[in-house]
Amino acid sequence: MRCLNSRSGWFLLLLSAAVPAIAADSDLAFFENKIRPLLVEHCHSCHSVKAGKKKGGLQLDSRGALLTGGDNGPAMVSGKVAESLLLKAVSYQDPDLEMPPKERLSAAQVADLTTWIQAGAAWPQEAAPKASGKDHGGPVAIDPKVHWAWSAIRAVKPPAVHDSAWAQTPIDRFVLAKLEDAKLKPAPEADRRALIRRAAFALTGLPPTVAEVDAFLADTSASAFERVVDRYLASPAFGERWARHWLDLVRYAETRGHEFDARIANAWQYRDYVIRALNADVPYDRFVQEHLAGDLLAEPRLTTDGADEGILATGFWFLGEMIHSPVDIRQDEVERIDNQIDVMGKTFMGLTIGCARCHDHKFDPITAKDYYALGGIAQSSSYRQVRFENERHNRAVAERLWQIRGVRTPALMRSIEEALTPAIVTTDKLLLAALEVDGSAGNGPVEIAQRHGLDLPRFAAWLKHLMAVADDPRDPFHAWGRLMRVPAAQRAEQVVPLQREIAAARQQALDRWNQALADSTVLVDYARQGEPFLPDGVAFGDAATSRGTLRFGGDPQKSVVRLTDRTAAWFDPLWLRLSPGPDSATDPADLAMPRAGRTLRTRTIDLKEGPVHVLMRGKGLLYAAVGAHTLVDGPLHRALVRKVDGKVGEWRWERMDLSAYPGHRCHLEFTADSEDFAVAMVVQRQDAPPLPPSATLPPLDTVHDTIEKFASAQRFAFTAAFRDTPRSPAQNALIAWALEHPELMSGVDAALFRDFAKEQVAITNDIRDKSRLALGMMDGDGADWRVLIRGSPRTPGPVAPRALPESIFGKQPAITQGSGRLDIALRMTDPKSNPFVARVMANRIWHHLMGRGIVASVDNFGALGTPPSHPELLDHLASRFVADGWSVKRLARTIMLSNTWRMATTADPVQDAKDPGNVLLHRGNLHRLEGEAIRDALLALSGRLDSTMYGPSVPIHLSDFMTGRGRPNGGPLDGNGRRSVYQTVWRNFLSPMMLAFDTPIPFNTMGKRASSNVPAQALILMNDPFVQQQAEHWAKRVCDQVPETPARIALFYRMAFSRDPLPAEAAAAQEFLGATPDGRAWSDLAHALVTTKELIFVQ
Amino acid sequence: MNTPAPLRWSRRNVLKSAACGFGALALQTLLNDRAYAGDIVPGKALHHPAKARSVIFCYLDGGLSQVDSFDPKPALTRDSGKPFRMKMEPTQFNNNGNTLGSPWEIKNYGKSGIPVSSLFPHIGECVDDLSVIRSMTANFSEHTNANYFLHTGSGLQGRPSMGAWFSYGLGSECRDLPGFIVLNGGLVPPGGLDCFNSGFLPASYQGSMFRPAAEPVANIAAHEKIPGKQRRKLDLMHRLDGMLVERAGKQDALESAIANYEMAYSMQTSVPDLMDLGKETDATKELYGLKSDNQHTRTYGMQCLIARRLVERGVRFIELTCPDTGNDRWDQHARLKKGHEENARMVDQPIAALLKDLKSRGLLDSTLVVFSGEFGRTPFAQGSDGRDHNPFGFTAWMAGGGVKGGYVHGATDEYGYKAVEGKVEMHDLHATMLHLLGVDHKRLTFRWGGRDMRLTDVHGELIKEILT
């Protein structure tokens, strides 16, 4: 409602300007006969107080209501047909605004409405209808001051209980107190075999080995179970198990879904990050901060070899689905951001912030403004593939390099001057000699060079250059080239007019350039103060490179040295060697190029009419992130990507035809693919502007009256260029030119820079040019979003400054720099200002261990969520979680060492009836294993489990039923024996076994899996070739280990169920096997055991 | 094949599964949890008397051209080859050509005289049973979004398919087959199997894919070579499970998982039985085109015939996807004539046969047959001989339980480009389909992510005009 209120002030103004004139009787009659019936019949069902409907915020049952209008603005302006939206809507001119929606009014009806509005929209004096009931979309249902989830976490003292012997831990006392209130008794402790099986599956997702069970049974000390828990917590399998829980929250997948199921390059790096982080027990607040701002945290979390762990977490933002060719690219962006906010809100805060997209949240105190405030944060950050293994390392190298270059520059400049001096001092001599060449006998280049003692190859190069540049006004020696073309006899008299003419032409070019810029929308100008400089990595430095800065080649051993002739974003050729490390994919389709570490992005741009032109040089890739659309594939948006190339050393304008996107927001990304790459500016206009004027020599503000003086002046221009500080643009350009033309100037050779080159090499030897890539975020310049009325990009409302939801965090200082992610990451994880993060995670851990959250709706702590069954216990866990350093493992340990966790699951009809659903926890919950755990358990039993961790996913096996567009090559039936967490998650080719056992479809946060029951589950365990294959391996393994039938049967039981068979079970198995079982019979027994419920239910 | 014999199951379980169908037990558990409870108790409470009990959805993957089928436009023929006179919206390929008249002839059929093009002479004969909706609209111009939208009411991935909603709301009347079956002719629509998934609904409601092949359903065939071996394994399993239940006590999850094997086991028989057309008469086979010289007609004919057999068995929602004629579905961006002709030849006779057969067996009154693509096609050419996607106005039709026959609803403009009268949105189509099966679309909800989710989101109005 906030968004509407802020508009109403404006409406009031409008209203006062439109006081109804006294209407003539005939006008009123017209209204009553034609207009009112029309409104009642065709409009009021959706737009009237009587119908209780206000679609689009609009009511059409009083004159005031029409003038006020709805979300799109006033419905009519009295007397102004063209400005009246109502008429626009009924005339079906705009496909987004066609009313009535189902049936167009007749032409006569439209004419009547037009006539009526034209004539002043007469309406009799009458009271506007009043609503009787409550206004829909009114104030929020939750008062944050009183709703439990908004209240601060309180460290509650555990209550007193009667059975204090049972209630050993605070958790037990909280649980028991409620049980005692309800006249319930806690169930007895589960037997030790059940306990270790439960613990193993809970913490590792695998069955305990026979040895583990035996060791536990043999350990009679009081701390035996504690040791079991500690061992499983320390197992690498813990991270694999709990990572899968986490991946459910962030809709983890490795493809984009939709039509062609394009790959998400390197998504699995995120999965590995989560596994490592959980195994390392990274404090959860830090873990959250890394997800929100891992790229921005002051203190990175580095592995021993320098890889940046935290930055990998930001990849979760980009794991969503994506469409390859959206016709409405803006709508598409809105949907993607919606998913990001929704996932972020639910995952970390247990809040359905996504519900506030179209209107203020109906139940929770989350406004649409809050939603778009977060949206602005997401929108202010862009996608990239990050060189996480050595970005930090290479930055350190670059900084040393920048430092040494800074220190050495003055000396280097002096060396350059010295080196060029011999060439410079002969400039005038060369120029004058060049004029003597006329092709006549004795006046050929060879003779003249000899005559003046000039080096012949160099003289020849000069001649060639001068003849060529007569047509190139941008060359410093253009004037001399022109002079050479003048017949020798006329040169003396032409030298002055020629200089004047060229000066005038130059001035014209300058004027044209300035005028062109004045006529253009300059979107980006790296020479401009305050232009945001946003590089991915260090290859463009940390700021635009000023004109006149020394520039070095890609090979630090060699002496290629240049001077920048413009202030621009210059690529440092040293970094051209950066390349993706092993197992690293590039983005699909049109962006398939190694861009990481070599890319620069611009500020956020609001596109206007016409194409965009980039003033640049070198070879590379230009990409316009319109609507942050990165899956560029297909004809519709091909214009967003261009591969470009041009002549070395020359600036040029590259055109990007973004004329289809006026009004869209975007930024550009430039990726260097040659040493010469630089970008100076970006403008938007119809035609490319002229090229910027270049330096001339000598400065033509002075006219030299003789050829000799003119020649000398050219020479002195060089010396002045080295002498003057600061150098003028032309002087810089001149030195730059000299360095670009060694064939003319010679002089600057390796020897000069030998020592410097050594220094450089020593540093650059440290560069790590290969890095694995991962998806990650990159901070842009901050750009607030607007509230989109009804969630539609076509109806932008007021600006929503970037911030966290006000009902929790209050008013926050404005974010002035960048996206603001770092701010929100720190604020969100401060338990004093935000109870949600700690409570939500404590509850998730409880949910996974107990089978039901204290708040059962684990992703929703709002009004529509389930209230906590044990609110004090939740606060106890949350505060303990924070106090224990946000340690997931320690909280899990605390829970598992309680008597509450250790209760048996055996049903008790009397107690169950008193506590249906076991909400009060009078016993343990029976737990149906997840698809992943079932598959992993089968591999563990068969001995085929390959415990290799991490790395690219194993392609899942594709059955004949898994068809559709973009069908990839499938993998082996047994997934190479790797754990399920390492099998691919291809959105359009999800594993049928996982789907049948409720692995969520990756589209949104799913903290609580369903536990459904479908025949497909039984069919899989009965008939799937993978299951049968593993049963066979299992049988063989058992038979190889023990020879006797009873021992084999016992071993099956001990492996699968962590217990010995009961006599009746052994007898049943024996009966099944028959007197002389063969190998087949053992496989069949193994298979039958796989289908028993005990395998997939943990007690 | 083993001789099927019922396993030993408790009477209680059988009754439960018969009453509530697949997954209902698991759902009961879910319902105990306040946050996940929907407004209705699935399978039990219909909101009002139903007209139909099953839906057959003939899905025209890729987008059938309305102006070449059920919405003929003389103006298009008149202006063919000339620049298109209306403002063109952006299209998928933005390679828009001139106005393109339909290459097919039009004939008026039946008592109603509704015109149908020569692409569909057989369906034309059934026109007096159809409510032709000429004013369909979709929100998306891309296949994938539009497919999700058509199937799930949302343009994004991951939402429950309408078939899942129907079986969630109404359960299945068939004990040994799932409530939502996709008869896959070969093509899987862009967007993949997620078009048929259960989204946030429990997996029990996901579409089961049946193919006209040796193994029609994944894992339906037992691999045990020795007769009776599978039975013996399951008997052992059952014995051991029984012992587990004795120790673990009465636990719904456990018991329904046990019962599940009964359904799976009986599916091993019921599915082959379903697919075995041996008992169908020659006349029936002839009618459906099973003897056609066109292999795609034969395939689709078989799908239609099996659809009827599924209706007879009480399956709630049946979707038919098209076989691949090698023309890239109905998506004729080029070579409209060839592509549409071959696709139409594939479906025309079988669908007409389905309508006639259902009718003659008295099943049409209780079956809703729906015919639609994800969008229509542009009246102007793409290139010279194709048509691009057009979500602004296209045709769907319904027939059977509760809808008028020989009726035309809504209209597009004179070129068949945009719906201008009686505009129908996808949500309206869904709302109407649910209505005909006795469900109020506003009250069929599932609490997820803080909202009571609906197939129709916050939209949907009945297409009252077509209701009998």
Tab-separated table of C-alpha atoms in Angstrom, chain A residues 841-1004:
chain	number	residue	atom	x	y	z
A	841	MET	CA	18.950	-22.494	11.012
A	842	ALA	CA	18.607	-23.957	14.499
A	843	ASN	CA	15.157	-25.103	13.457
A	844	ARG	CA	16.492	-26.620	10.221
A	845	ILE	CA	19.069	-28.637	12.137
A	846	TRP	CA	16.375	-29.811	14.517
A	847	HIS	CA	14.138	-30.664	11.568
A	848	HIS	CA	16.756	-32.845	9.916
A	849	LEU	CA	17.603	-34.650	13.127
A	850	MET	CA	14.127	-35.017	14.606
A	851	GLY	CA	12.087	-35.381	11.416
A	852	ARG	CA	9.961	-32.379	12.199
A	853	GLY	CA	10.928	-28.779	12.840
A	854	ILE	CA	9.920	-27.040	16.050
A	855	VAL	CA	8.480	-24.737	13.435
A	856	ALA	CA	7.173	-27.382	11.053
A	857	SER	CA	7.017	-24.945	8.159
A	858	VAL	CA	10.770	-24.666	8.098
A	859	ASP	CA	10.872	-22.134	5.263
A	860	ASN	CA	8.119	-19.934	6.596
A	861	PHE	CA	8.225	-18.301	9.999
A	862	GLY	CA	5.550	-15.797	9.028
A	863	ALA	CA	1.873	-15.659	9.800
A	864	LEU	CA	1.003	-18.546	7.528
A	865	GLY	CA	3.745	-20.702	8.942
A	866	THR	CA	3.164	-23.194	11.689
A	867	PRO	CA	3.659	-21.716	15.142
A	868	PRO	CA	6.511	-23.335	17.055
A	869	SER	CA	5.580	-26.416	19.042
A	870	HIS	CA	8.247	-25.561	21.621
A	871	PRO	CA	8.997	-21.847	21.303
A	872	GLU	CA	11.241	-21.702	24.384
A	873	LEU	CA	13.226	-24.668	23.179
A	874	LEU	CA	13.675	-22.996	19.801
A	875	ASP	CA	15.035	-19.901	21.484
A	876	HIS	CA	17.233	-22.030	23.673
A	877	LEU	CA	18.665	-23.783	20.616
A	878	ALA	CA	19.085	-20.545	18.687
A	879	SER	CA	20.901	-18.766	21.484
A	880	ARG	CA	23.036	-21.799	22.159
A	881	PHE	CA	23.795	-21.988	18.428
A	882	VAL	CA	25.025	-18.388	18.440
A	883	ALA	CA	26.893	-18.792	21.708
A	884	ASP	CA	28.631	-21.902	20.367
A	885	GLY	CA	30.110	-19.887	17.531
A	886	TRP	CA	27.298	-20.656	15.098
A	887	SER	CA	28.623	-24.202	14.879
A	888	VAL	CA	26.294	-26.512	12.994
A	889	LYS	CA	28.161	-29.558	14.199
A	890	ARG	CA	28.029	-28.577	17.840
A	891	LEU	CA	24.336	-27.914	17.729
A	892	ALA	CA	23.755	-31.236	15.984
A	893	ARG	CA	25.877	-32.905	18.642
A	894	THR	CA	23.974	-31.235	21.450
A	895	ILE	CA	20.676	-32.379	20.014
A	896	MET	CA	21.810	-35.925	19.385
A	897	LEU	CA	23.185	-36.369	22.876
A	898	SER	CA	19.830	-35.516	24.391
A	899	ASN	CA	17.499	-38.239	25.565
A	900	THR	CA	14.889	-36.649	23.359
A	901	TRP	CA	16.808	-37.590	20.262
A	902	ARG	CA	17.464	-41.089	21.496
A	903	MET	CA	13.869	-42.116	22.087
A	904	ALA	CA	12.642	-45.211	20.288
A	905	THR	CA	10.232	-44.777	17.408
A	906	THR	CA	7.936	-47.625	18.374
A	907	ALA	CA	4.321	-46.612	18.058
A	908	ASP	CA	2.190	-46.624	21.156
A	909	PRO	CA	-1.509	-46.376	20.324
A	910	VAL	CA	-2.443	-44.750	23.618
A	911	GLN	CA	0.238	-42.105	23.530
A	912	ASP	CA	-0.107	-41.593	19.761
A	913	ALA	CA	-3.771	-40.839	20.203
A	914	LYS	CA	-2.954	-38.174	22.748
A	915	ASP	CA	-0.274	-36.625	20.570
A	916	PRO	CA	-1.231	-37.157	16.942
A	917	GLY	CA	1.591	-36.356	14.609
A	918	ASN	CA	3.999	-36.639	17.541
A	919	VAL	CA	4.141	-32.875	17.795
A	920	LEU	CA	5.093	-33.009	21.470
A	921	LEU	CA	7.797	-35.580	20.768
A	922	HIS	CA	6.677	-38.393	23.010
A	923	ARG	CA	8.716	-40.746	20.820
A	924	GLY	CA	11.150	-40.736	17.954
A	925	ASN	CA	9.918	-40.211	14.416
A	926	LEU	CA	10.222	-42.987	11.921
A	927	HIS	CA	12.221	-41.603	9.029
A	928	ARG	CA	11.822	-42.653	5.401
A	929	LEU	CA	15.189	-42.372	3.762
A	930	GLU	CA	15.631	-39.904	0.956
A	931	GLY	CA	16.296	-41.137	-2.562
A	932	GLU	CA	19.957	-40.189	-2.243
A	933	ALA	CA	20.385	-42.125	0.990
A	934	ILE	CA	18.649	-45.173	-0.455
A	935	ARG	CA	20.867	-45.185	-3.506
A	936	ASP	CA	24.007	-44.544	-1.449
A	937	ALA	CA	23.055	-47.261	1.005
A	938	LEU	CA	22.658	-49.763	-1.825
A	939	LEU	CA	26.131	-48.867	-3.054
A	940	ALA	CA	27.510	-49.151	0.465
A	941	LEU	CA	25.998	-52.616	0.847
A	942	SER	CA	27.182	-53.811	-2.523
A	943	GLY	CA	30.670	-52.571	-1.807
A	944	ARG	CA	30.565	-50.520	-4.970
A	945	LEU	CA	30.508	-47.145	-3.248
A	946	ASP	CA	33.354	-44.999	-4.502
A	947	SER	CA	34.070	-42.568	-1.711
A	948	THR	CA	35.943	-40.110	-3.944
A	949	MET	CA	34.877	-36.622	-3.027
A	950	TYR	CA	34.280	-33.515	-5.114
A	951	GLY	CA	34.731	-32.731	-8.774
A	952	PRO	CA	32.590	-32.566	-11.874
A	953	SER	CA	29.357	-34.483	-11.577
A	954	VAL	CA	28.883	-37.926	-13.017
A	955	PRO	CA	26.264	-37.741	-15.779
A	956	ILE	CA	23.193	-39.529	-14.540
A	957	HIS	CA	22.022	-42.595	-16.313
A	958	LEU	CA	19.318	-41.749	-18.823
A	959	SER	CA	16.583	-44.268	-19.305
A	960	ASP	CA	14.502	-44.410	-22.470
A	961	PHE	CA	11.837	-42.497	-20.608
A	962	MET	CA	14.052	-39.509	-20.078
A	963	THR	CA	13.637	-37.729	-23.360
A	964	GLY	CA	13.199	-34.214	-24.536
A	965	ARG	CA	15.054	-31.327	-26.046
A	966	GLY	CA	18.676	-30.898	-25.123
A	967	ARG	CA	18.974	-34.549	-24.130
A	968	PRO	CA	22.624	-35.019	-23.212
A	969	ASN	CA	24.679	-38.181	-23.173
A	970	GLY	CA	23.816	-40.137	-20.113
A	971	GLY	CA	26.206	-41.799	-17.720
A	972	PRO	CA	26.667	-45.329	-16.401
A	973	LEU	CA	23.856	-47.202	-14.696
A	974	ASP	CA	25.607	-47.141	-11.338
A	975	GLY	CA	26.847	-43.559	-11.594
A	976	ASN	CA	30.393	-44.911	-11.252
A	977	GLY	CA	29.506	-45.805	-7.704
A	978	ARG	CA	29.834	-42.173	-6.627
A	979	ARG	CA	27.495	-40.806	-3.984
A	980	SER	CA	24.240	-39.323	-5.180
A	981	VAL	CA	25.330	-35.803	-4.337
A	982	TYR	CA	27.871	-36.121	-7.153
A	983	GLN	CA	25.346	-37.178	-9.787
A	984	THR	CA	24.275	-34.449	-12.203
A	985	VAL	CA	21.201	-32.413	-11.502
A	986	TRP	CA	19.972	-31.581	-14.979
A	987	ARG	CA	16.705	-29.761	-14.627
A	988	ASN	CA	15.046	-31.409	-17.607
A	989	PHE	CA	16.573	-34.798	-16.934
A	990	LEU	CA	16.184	-35.368	-13.244
A	991	SER	CA	16.744	-38.825	-11.908
A	992	PRO	CA	13.437	-40.732	-11.873
A	993	MET	CA	14.560	-42.574	-8.760
A	994	MET	CA	15.215	-39.329	-6.931
A	995	LEU	CA	11.959	-37.816	-8.143
A	996	ALA	CA	10.009	-40.854	-7.034
A	997	PHE	CA	11.553	-40.573	-3.565
A	998	ASP	CA	10.768	-36.851	-3.304
A	999	THR	CA	14.056	-35.166	-4.131
A	1000	PRO	CA	12.685	-31.703	-4.830
A	1001	ILE	CA	12.501	-30.273	-8.296
A	1002	PRO	CA	15.043	-27.469	-8.164
A	1003	PHE	CA	13.016	-24.348	-8.623
A	1004	ASN	CA	12.683	-22.837	-5.187
